[in-house]
Short mmCIF file of C-alpha atoms in Angstrom, two decimals:
data_model
loop_
_atom_site.label_atom_id
_atom_site.label_comp_id
_atom_site.label_asym_id
_atom_site.label_seq_id
_atom_site.Cartn_x
_atom_site.Cartn_y
_atom_site.Cartn_z
CA UNK F 1 11.46 -15.38 -9.96
CA UNK F 2 12.94 -11.82 -10.38
CA UNK F 3 11.18 -8.76 -11.51
CA UNK F 4 10.65 -8.07 -15.68
CA UNK F 5 12.37 -4.70 -15.15
CA UNK F 6 15.76 -4.24 -15.31
CA UNK F 7 16.74 -1.80 -12.29
CA UNK F 8 14.68 -3.93 -10.06
CA UNK F 9 15.54 -7.41 -11.63
CA UNK F 10 19.40 -6.31 -10.87
CA UNK F 11 18.50 -5.94 -7.18
CA UNK F 12 16.52 -8.86 -6.58
CA UNK F 13 18.87 -11.00 -8.43
CA UNK F 14 21.73 -10.18 -6.24
CA UNK F 15 23.35 -6.73 -7.07
CA UNK F 16 22.79 -5.73 -3.55
CA UNK F 17 25.64 -3.46 -3.45
CA UNK F 18 24.12 -0.86 -5.45
CA UNK F 19 23.32 2.39 -3.74
CA UNK F 20 19.86 2.83 -2.15
CA UNK F 21 17.23 4.10 -4.66
CA UNK F 22 16.85 7.74 -4.71
CA UNK F 23 13.28 8.09 -3.84
CA UNK F 24 11.44 11.53 -3.60
CA UNK F 25 8.73 11.92 -0.92
CA UNK F 26 5.30 12.76 -1.83
CA UNK F 27 4.06 16.13 -1.30
CA UNK F 28 0.35 16.21 0.12
CA UNK F 29 -0.29 18.53 -2.79
CA UNK F 30 0.34 15.89 -5.42
CA UNK F 31 -2.36 13.45 -3.37
CA UNK F 32 -5.77 13.86 -5.35
CA UNK F 33 -8.61 14.92 -2.93
CA UNK F 34 -10.86 12.14 -3.73
CA UNK F 35 -10.54 8.50 -2.86
CA UNK F 36 -11.15 6.67 -5.68
CA UNK F 37 -8.62 9.38 -7.70
CA UNK F 38 -6.29 8.44 -4.77
CA UNK F 39 -6.40 4.84 -4.88
CA UNK F 40 -5.55 5.00 -8.68
CA UNK F 41 -2.96 7.47 -8.13
CA UNK F 42 -1.13 5.51 -5.67
CA UNK F 43 -0.29 2.57 -8.22
CA UNK F 44 3.27 2.56 -9.32
CA UNK F 45 4.24 4.96 -6.13
CA UNK F 46 6.53 3.61 -3.44
CA UNK F 47 5.82 2.92 0.51
CA UNK F 48 8.97 3.45 2.37
CA UNK F 49 9.75 2.31 5.82
CA UNK F 50 13.26 3.54 7.59
CA UNK F 51 13.32 1.25 10.37
CA UNK F 52 16.04 1.21 12.92
CA UNK F 53 17.17 -2.38 11.24
CA UNK F 54 17.38 -0.56 7.58
CA UNK F 55 14.87 0.53 4.83
CA UNK F 56 12.31 -1.43 3.42
CA UNK F 57 10.37 -0.18 0.34
CA UNK F 58 8.02 -1.30 -2.30
CA UNK F 59 6.19 -0.42 -5.39
CA UNK F 60 2.55 0.01 -4.38
CA UNK F 61 0.66 -2.63 -7.23
CA UNK F 62 -2.46 -2.94 -5.55
CA UNK F 63 -5.16 -0.62 -3.58
CA UNK F 64 -8.96 -0.55 -2.83
CA UNK F 65 -10.99 2.63 -2.30
CA UNK F 66 -13.38 3.14 0.64
CA UNK F 67 -14.99 6.50 -0.12
CA UNK F 68 -17.07 8.77 1.67
CA UNK F 69 -20.35 7.01 2.57
CA UNK F 70 -19.42 3.71 1.71
CA UNK F 71 -20.82 1.25 4.44
CA UNK F 72 -18.11 -1.25 3.49
CA UNK F 73 -15.51 1.51 5.00
CA UNK F 74 -14.52 1.91 8.46
CA UNK F 75 -15.52 5.61 8.44
CA UNK F 76 -19.11 4.57 7.96
CA UNK F 77 -19.81 4.57 11.83
CA UNK F 78 -18.45 7.63 12.45
CA UNK F 79 -15.46 9.15 13.76
CA UNK F 80 -14.23 7.11 16.82
CA UNK F 81 -10.97 7.25 19.12
CA UNK F 82 -9.85 4.39 17.29
CA UNK F 83 -10.64 5.62 13.77
CA UNK F 84 -9.74 9.10 13.97
CA UNK F 85 -6.77 8.84 11.76
CA UNK F 86 -9.46 8.41 8.90
CA UNK F 87 -10.78 11.73 9.33
CA UNK F 88 -7.36 13.42 9.24
CA UNK F 89 -6.13 15.56 6.27
CA UNK F 90 -5.48 13.27 3.43
CA UNK F 91 -1.86 11.31 3.35
CA UNK F 92 -1.89 10.04 7.05
CA UNK F 93 -1.93 6.38 7.92
CA UNK F 94 -4.80 4.64 9.44
CA UNK F 95 -3.60 1.31 10.62
CA UNK F 96 -5.64 -1.20 12.61
CA UNK F 97 -5.85 -4.86 13.94
CA UNK F 98 -8.18 -7.57 12.26
CA UNK F 99 -9.15 -11.02 12.30
CA UNK F 100 -7.22 -11.36 15.42
CA UNK F 101 -4.38 -11.86 13.55
CA UNK F 102 -2.59 -8.98 11.45
CA UNK F 103 -2.49 -5.27 10.73
CA UNK F 104 -3.52 -3.26 7.87
CA UNK F 105 -2.68 -0.17 6.27
CA UNK F 106 -4.83 2.25 5.07
CA UNK F 107 -4.10 6.17 3.52
CA UNK F 108 -6.71 8.73 4.57
CA UNK F 109 -7.77 10.15 1.49
CA UNK F 110 -10.26 13.54 2.08
CA UNK F 111 -10.16 16.56 3.64
CA UNK F 112 -9.69 16.97 7.31
CA UNK F 113 -12.73 16.15 8.99
CA UNK F 114 -14.14 13.94 6.35
CA UNK F 115 -13.76 9.86 6.83
CA UNK F 116 -12.49 7.95 3.96
CA UNK F 117 -9.40 5.74 3.04
CA UNK F 118 -7.33 3.85 0.38
CA UNK F 119 -6.10 0.38 1.74
CA UNK F 120 -2.75 -0.73 0.54
CA UNK F 121 -3.14 -4.30 -0.35
CA UNK F 122 0.09 -5.27 -2.16
CA UNK F 123 3.56 -4.02 -2.57
CA UNK F 124 6.36 -5.21 -5.16
CA UNK F 125 9.56 -5.55 -2.82
CA UNK F 126 12.31 -3.22 -3.78
CA UNK F 127 14.63 -2.74 -0.86
CA UNK F 128 15.13 -4.59 2.73
CA UNK F 129 14.06 -7.78 1.10
CA UNK F 130 16.22 -9.66 3.80
CA UNK F 131 14.19 -8.00 6.72
CA UNK F 132 11.09 -8.63 5.04
CA UNK F 133 12.01 -12.01 4.96
CA UNK F 134 12.63 -12.25 8.61
CA UNK F 135 9.24 -10.61 9.33
CA UNK F 136 7.39 -12.93 7.25
CA UNK F 137 9.38 -16.23 7.87
CA UNK F 138 9.60 -17.00 4.42
CA UNK F 139 12.01 -16.40 1.17
CA UNK F 140 9.26 -16.57 -1.18
CA UNK F 141 9.62 -13.21 -2.70
CA UNK F 142 6.17 -13.08 -4.70
CA UNK F 143 4.47 -13.94 -1.19
CA UNK F 144 6.49 -11.11 1.07
CA UNK F 145 3.98 -8.31 0.80
CA UNK F 146 1.33 -9.45 -1.62
CA UNK F 147 -2.02 -9.30 0.68
CA UNK F 148 -2.85 -6.20 3.16
CA UNK F 149 -1.76 -8.59 6.20
CA UNK F 150 1.31 -9.75 4.53
CA UNK F 151 2.20 -5.89 3.48
CA UNK F 152 2.19 -4.80 6.99
CA UNK F 153 3.51 -7.54 8.63
CA UNK F 154 6.52 -7.64 5.78
CA UNK F 155 7.09 -3.88 6.22
CA UNK F 156 6.88 -4.00 9.97
CA UNK F 157 3.94 -1.57 10.18
CA UNK F 158 1.63 -1.63 13.09
CA UNK F 159 -0.48 0.28 15.70
CA UNK F 160 2.74 2.57 16.38
CA UNK F 161 2.37 4.04 13.00
CA UNK F 162 -1.04 4.88 13.11
CA UNK F 163 -1.97 8.64 12.25
CA UNK F 164 1.44 8.83 10.97
CA UNK F 165 1.86 12.03 8.21
CA UNK F 166 3.05 9.97 5.22
CA UNK F 167 4.15 13.12 3.32
CA UNK F 168 6.16 14.51 6.44
CA UNK F 169 9.72 13.58 7.59
CA UNK F 170 9.65 10.20 9.61
CA UNK F 171 10.34 6.52 9.21
CA UNK F 172 7.11 5.81 7.50
CA UNK F 173 6.30 7.49 3.97
CA UNK F 174 5.08 7.58 0.59
CA UNK F 175 7.58 8.43 -2.29
CA UNK F 176 7.07 8.87 -6.13
CA UNK F 177 7.42 5.92 -8.43
CA UNK F 178 10.81 4.79 -9.52
CA UNK F 179 9.37 3.95 -12.83
CA UNK F 180 5.94 4.38 -14.69
CA UNK F 181 2.80 2.24 -13.53
CA UNK F 182 2.10 -0.70 -16.01
CA UNK F 183 -1.38 -1.04 -17.49
CA UNK F 184 -3.83 -0.38 -14.48
CA UNK F 185 -6.87 -2.80 -13.75
CA UNK F 186 -10.12 -2.12 -12.16
CA UNK F 187 -12.39 -4.44 -10.33
CA UNK F 188 -14.50 -5.40 -7.26
CA UNK F 189 -13.03 -5.42 -3.77
CA UNK F 190 -11.74 -8.76 -2.21
CA UNK F 191 -13.11 -10.17 1.16
CA UNK F 192 -16.21 -7.48 1.66
CA UNK F 193 -19.84 -8.06 2.32
CA UNK F 194 -21.28 -4.80 1.64
CA UNK F 195 -21.07 -2.69 -1.22
CA UNK F 196 -19.57 -5.98 -2.99
CA UNK F 197 -20.37 -4.60 -6.52
CA UNK F 198 -18.35 -1.40 -6.50
CA UNK F 199 -15.43 -1.14 -8.80
CA UNK F 200 -13.15 0.49 -6.21
CA UNK F 201 -10.13 -1.84 -6.77
CA UNK F 202 -7.00 -0.87 -8.67
CA UNK F 203 -3.91 -3.03 -9.50
CA UNK F 204 -1.40 -3.26 -11.81
CA UNK F 205 -2.09 -5.47 -14.83
CA UNK F 206 0.66 -8.87 -15.02
CA UNK F 207 2.56 -7.85 -11.64
CA UNK F 208 3.13 -11.25 -10.11
CA UNK F 209 2.96 -9.32 -6.68
CA UNK F 210 -1.00 -8.61 -6.68
CA UNK F 211 -3.06 -10.63 -4.46
CA UNK F 212 -6.58 -12.24 -5.16
CA UNK F 213 -7.72 -14.66 -7.50
CA UNK F 214 -6.39 -14.86 -10.87
CA UNK F 215 -9.53 -13.53 -12.72
CA UNK F 216 -9.12 -10.24 -10.43
CA UNK F 217 -5.05 -9.86 -11.40
CA UNK F 218 -5.31 -10.24 -15.15
#
């Protein structure tokens, strides 16, 4: 199914001859110095991967916050070599391998030396859809980047990008939104066993690209 919005709809329905989207790179000064606020701020913003094979981009439609002192967050156990990126200045990538099968991507979210992050859970695909299909082995648009593991695989993000500055010139970066985000929903987080009642998950209501059970997408 094509997206509801005209510009995106034209692209996804076959108008692939149009010029690439003009996406402005986010400045670090625009990012809130607060994990929960950043998780909400990122809804509607853009994730871009300028790979050797071509550009892939998508609108961020779902995030989860793992703030300071959160027992469910990777930073809770303190800084280690593998978690170092979570303790960098806000706007850095933290990429880790999990479940023995997939990578996931977070954005560091506090001042340098303080560990916390925002998990990117889902994107609405914009550019490089054929590349995403190749990476994921499916042509089902709604499933290309729905869920954090699918997101990383579809966008070809792995440990190579751990610690990357997402606000600086480079292949992986955060961009401003191409249009205003719709109504933002808030819920408990998905798939965790600690701090399970915290309302730290944010998503664009009504988006077909949001992950999770139906009751947590409406």
